[in-house]
XYZ file of C-alpha atoms in Angstrom:
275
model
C 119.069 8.363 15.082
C 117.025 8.115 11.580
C 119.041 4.713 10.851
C 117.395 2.850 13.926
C 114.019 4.024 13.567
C 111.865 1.413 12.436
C 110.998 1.473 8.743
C 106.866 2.104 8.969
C 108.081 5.313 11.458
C 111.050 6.498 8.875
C 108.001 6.282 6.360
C 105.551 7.973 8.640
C 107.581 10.519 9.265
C 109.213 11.526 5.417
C 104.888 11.410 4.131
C 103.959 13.775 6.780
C 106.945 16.114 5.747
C 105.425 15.665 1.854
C 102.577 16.571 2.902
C 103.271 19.951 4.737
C 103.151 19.026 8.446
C 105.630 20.828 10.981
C 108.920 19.074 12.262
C 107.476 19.683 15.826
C 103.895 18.545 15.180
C 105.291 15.387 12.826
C 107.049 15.276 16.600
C 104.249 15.348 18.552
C 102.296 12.501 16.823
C 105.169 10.075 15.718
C 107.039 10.144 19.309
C 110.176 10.889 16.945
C 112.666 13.527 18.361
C 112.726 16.499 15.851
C 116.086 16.559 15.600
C 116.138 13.110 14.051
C 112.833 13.945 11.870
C 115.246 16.809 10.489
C 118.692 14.972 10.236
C 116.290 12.164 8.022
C 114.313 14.401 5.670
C 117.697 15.969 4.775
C 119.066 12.371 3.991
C 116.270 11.388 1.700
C 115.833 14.988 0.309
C 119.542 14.715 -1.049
C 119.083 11.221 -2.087
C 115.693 12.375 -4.260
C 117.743 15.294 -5.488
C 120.354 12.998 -6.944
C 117.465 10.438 -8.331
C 116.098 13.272 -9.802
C 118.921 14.466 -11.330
C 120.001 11.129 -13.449
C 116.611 10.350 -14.054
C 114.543 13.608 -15.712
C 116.780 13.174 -19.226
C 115.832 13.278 -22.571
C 112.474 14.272 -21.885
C 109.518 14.548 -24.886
C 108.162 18.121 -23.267
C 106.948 20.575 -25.807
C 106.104 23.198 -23.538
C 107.419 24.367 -20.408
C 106.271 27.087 -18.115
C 109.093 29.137 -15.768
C 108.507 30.726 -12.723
C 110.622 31.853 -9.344
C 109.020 31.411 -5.591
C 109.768 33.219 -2.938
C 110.936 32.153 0.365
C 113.629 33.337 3.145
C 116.290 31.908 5.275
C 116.495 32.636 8.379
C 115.732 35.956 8.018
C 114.172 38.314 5.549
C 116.819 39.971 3.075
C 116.025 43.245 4.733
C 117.007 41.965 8.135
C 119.874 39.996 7.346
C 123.547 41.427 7.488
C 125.948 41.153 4.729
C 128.333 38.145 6.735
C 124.529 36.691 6.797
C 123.728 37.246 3.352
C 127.206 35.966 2.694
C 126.434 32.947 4.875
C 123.160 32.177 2.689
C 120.839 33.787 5.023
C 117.919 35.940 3.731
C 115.660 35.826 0.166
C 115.732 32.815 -1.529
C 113.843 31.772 -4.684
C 113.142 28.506 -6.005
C 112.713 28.564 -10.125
C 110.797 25.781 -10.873
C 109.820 24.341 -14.751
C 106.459 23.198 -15.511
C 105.443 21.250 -17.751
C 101.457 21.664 -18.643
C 100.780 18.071 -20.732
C 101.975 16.206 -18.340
C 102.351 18.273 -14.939
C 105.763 17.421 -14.537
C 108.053 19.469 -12.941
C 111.547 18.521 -15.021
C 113.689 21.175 -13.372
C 114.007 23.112 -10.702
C 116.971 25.167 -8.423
C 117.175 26.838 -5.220
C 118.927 30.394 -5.036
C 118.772 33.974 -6.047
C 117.020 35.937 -8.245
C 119.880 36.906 -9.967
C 121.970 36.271 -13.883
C 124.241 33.435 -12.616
C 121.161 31.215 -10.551
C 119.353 31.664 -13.385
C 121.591 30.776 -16.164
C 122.320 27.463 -14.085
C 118.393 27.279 -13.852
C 117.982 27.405 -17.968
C 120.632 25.636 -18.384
C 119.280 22.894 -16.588
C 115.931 22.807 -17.897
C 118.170 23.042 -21.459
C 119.946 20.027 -21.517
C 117.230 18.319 -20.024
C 115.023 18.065 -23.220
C 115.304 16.006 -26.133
C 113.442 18.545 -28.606
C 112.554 22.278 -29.252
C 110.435 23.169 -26.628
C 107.977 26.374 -26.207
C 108.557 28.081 -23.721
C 107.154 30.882 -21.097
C 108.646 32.938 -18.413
C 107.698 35.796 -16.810
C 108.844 39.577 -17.504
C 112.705 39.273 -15.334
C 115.468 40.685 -17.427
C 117.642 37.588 -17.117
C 115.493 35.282 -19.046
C 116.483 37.105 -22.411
C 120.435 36.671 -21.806
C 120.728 33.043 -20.517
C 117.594 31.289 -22.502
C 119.874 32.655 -25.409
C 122.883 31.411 -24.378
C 121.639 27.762 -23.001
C 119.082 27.191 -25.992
C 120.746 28.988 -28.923
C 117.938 29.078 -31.597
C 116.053 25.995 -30.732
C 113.159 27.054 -28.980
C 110.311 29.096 -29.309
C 110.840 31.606 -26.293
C 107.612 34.197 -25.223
C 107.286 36.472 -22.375
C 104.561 37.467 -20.223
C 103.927 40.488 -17.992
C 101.191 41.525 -15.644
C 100.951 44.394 -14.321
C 99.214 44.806 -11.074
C 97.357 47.762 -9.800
C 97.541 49.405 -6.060
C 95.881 47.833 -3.413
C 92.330 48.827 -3.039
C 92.913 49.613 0.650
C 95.442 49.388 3.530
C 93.106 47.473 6.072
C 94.200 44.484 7.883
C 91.395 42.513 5.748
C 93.103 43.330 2.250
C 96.341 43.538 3.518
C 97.862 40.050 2.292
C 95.356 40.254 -0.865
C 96.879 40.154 -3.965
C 96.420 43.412 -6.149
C 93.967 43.481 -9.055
C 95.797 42.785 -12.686
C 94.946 45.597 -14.936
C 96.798 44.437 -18.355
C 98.686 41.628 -19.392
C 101.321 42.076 -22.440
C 103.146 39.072 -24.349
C 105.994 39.301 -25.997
C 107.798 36.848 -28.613
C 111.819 37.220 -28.043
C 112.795 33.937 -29.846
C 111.754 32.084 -32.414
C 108.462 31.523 -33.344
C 106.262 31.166 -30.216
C 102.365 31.062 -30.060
C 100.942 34.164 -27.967
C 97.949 32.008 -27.584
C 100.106 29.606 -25.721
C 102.192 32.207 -23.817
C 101.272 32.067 -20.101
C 102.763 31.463 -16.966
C 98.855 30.871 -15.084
C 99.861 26.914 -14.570
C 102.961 26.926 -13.313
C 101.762 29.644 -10.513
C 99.363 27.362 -9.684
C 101.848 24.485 -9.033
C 103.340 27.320 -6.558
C 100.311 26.954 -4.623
C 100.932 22.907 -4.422
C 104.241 23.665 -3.607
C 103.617 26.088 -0.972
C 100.372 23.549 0.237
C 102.757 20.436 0.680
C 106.370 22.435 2.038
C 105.766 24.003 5.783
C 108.823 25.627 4.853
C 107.426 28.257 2.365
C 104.138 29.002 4.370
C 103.670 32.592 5.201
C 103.597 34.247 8.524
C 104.846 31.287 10.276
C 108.051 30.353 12.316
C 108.558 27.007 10.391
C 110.946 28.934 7.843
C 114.299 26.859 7.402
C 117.363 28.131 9.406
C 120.129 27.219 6.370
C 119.910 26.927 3.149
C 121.277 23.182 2.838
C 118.267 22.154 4.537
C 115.917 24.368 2.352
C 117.398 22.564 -0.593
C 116.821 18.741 0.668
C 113.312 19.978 1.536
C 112.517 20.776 -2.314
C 114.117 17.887 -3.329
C 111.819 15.715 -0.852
C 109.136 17.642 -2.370
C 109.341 17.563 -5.761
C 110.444 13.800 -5.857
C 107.301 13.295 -4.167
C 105.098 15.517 -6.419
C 106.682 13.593 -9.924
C 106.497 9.855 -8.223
C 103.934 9.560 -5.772
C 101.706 12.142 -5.718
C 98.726 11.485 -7.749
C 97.595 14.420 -10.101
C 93.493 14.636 -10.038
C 93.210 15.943 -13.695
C 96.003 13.175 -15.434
C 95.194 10.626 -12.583
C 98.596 9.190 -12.316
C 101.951 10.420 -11.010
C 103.546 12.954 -13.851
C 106.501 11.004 -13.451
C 104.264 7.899 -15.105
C 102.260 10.311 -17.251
C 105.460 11.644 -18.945
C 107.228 8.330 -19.261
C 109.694 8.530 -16.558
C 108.454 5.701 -14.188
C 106.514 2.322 -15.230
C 104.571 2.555 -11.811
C 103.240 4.901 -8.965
C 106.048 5.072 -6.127
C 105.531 5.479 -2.733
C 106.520 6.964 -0.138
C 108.808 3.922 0.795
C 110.461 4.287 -2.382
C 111.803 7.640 -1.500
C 113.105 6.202 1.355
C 114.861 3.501 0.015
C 116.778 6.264 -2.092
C 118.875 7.080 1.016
């Protein structure tokens, strides 16, 4: 069991999860049995999740940047049944808040792509900041509706859209390439938002981190998450790691410290004192 592991292997264990490593090869070089690995990065996943929750409030952001990740679980949506669907198998998408000054990630939530996950998602990120923030999503309809309803008429709301061209070829080379961009439109749908400062590029790019430090979300693998609960204590883990203890090369500190959240860089032993 997690609770009768020594501390320095608990810790060894939860930084090699932060850091993308599999359950079995975390296994392989710890001597920890991956059922305990799991059981323990769902402990302190939950615990982050609830640290993160009472302590990214009244936040001085001024711009935010939106965007939704893909993942699966257990199966791809196309695969799944309905009981599975029903049984939170299949496509899930993490929308995750950016924040460019300071790299801090101030909100995120795990579920579909659809009105009511992303109303909870906005409303989040809404009653999360202390001022009018401007902010950028992609093109999805459901934006419009619920950044309306959660923000009212405080905030300056633009919209980008990219539209991507076919794939040069079918070949096994370009196959997982992604398509050429052949125009990009902004749009302004509340208030008074700067086009110049209308872009979703950053907050793709903390995808990549995201994707880089959670085995979870890596492509073409068998290290997808089997249920959802699990997926959702693995974000957590993640992103309490990315605001606390990771630190950012171009702010060199933790965004947590950058943005005034934390008097100090945390570590990993922190995290797992949460739980």
């Amino acid at each position: 069991m997690a609770y009768i592991l020594s501390t320095e292997k608990q810790t060894a264990a939860i930084a090699a999860l932060c850091e993308g490593t599999s359950i079995r090869a975390i296994e392989r070089m710890t001597g920890i049995h991956r059922d305990t690995i799991m059981r323990l990065g769902i402990r302190v996943g939950e615990a982050c999740g609830r640290m993160h929750d009472e302590r990214m409030r009244e936040l001085n952001c001024t711009h935010i940047q939106a965007d939704e990740v893909w993942g699966f679980v257990g199966k791809k949506q196309k695969s799944a049944t309905l009981d599975e669907q029903n049984a939170g198998k299949g496509d899930v998408w993490t929308f995750v808040a950016f924040d460019p000054e300071s790299k801090l990630v101030p909100s995120y939530l795990v579920g579909k792509r659809d009105f009511k996950h992303t109303y909870h998602f906005v409303s989040d990120l809404a009653s999360r900041m202390r001022s009018r923030i401007h902010l950028s999503t992609d093109g999805m309809q459901e934006y419009r509706a619920t950044i309306a309803e959660a923000f009212g008429s405080d905030v300056d709301y633009g919209q980008i859209v990219k539209v991507y061209g076919a794939p040069d070829g079918v070949d096994a080379a370009r196959r997982y390439s992604p398509p050429r961009i052949t125009s990009i439109r902004k749009m302004s749908i509340r208030g008074e938002p700067d086009h110049a400062e209308i872009s979703t590029s950053l907050v793709e790019r903390q995808n990549l981190t995201m994707r880089m430090h959670m085995r979870r979300l890596t492509r073409l693998t068998n290290a997808f998450s089997k249920k959802v609960e699990n997926f959702r204590a693995a974000v957590s883990l993640h992103f309490a790691y990315y605001n606390f203890v990771k630190m950012h090369g171009t702010i060199r500190c933790t965004p947590a410290l950058q943005a005034g959240v934390a008097d100090r860089v945390w570590t990993v032993g922190d995290l797992l004192e949460l739980a």
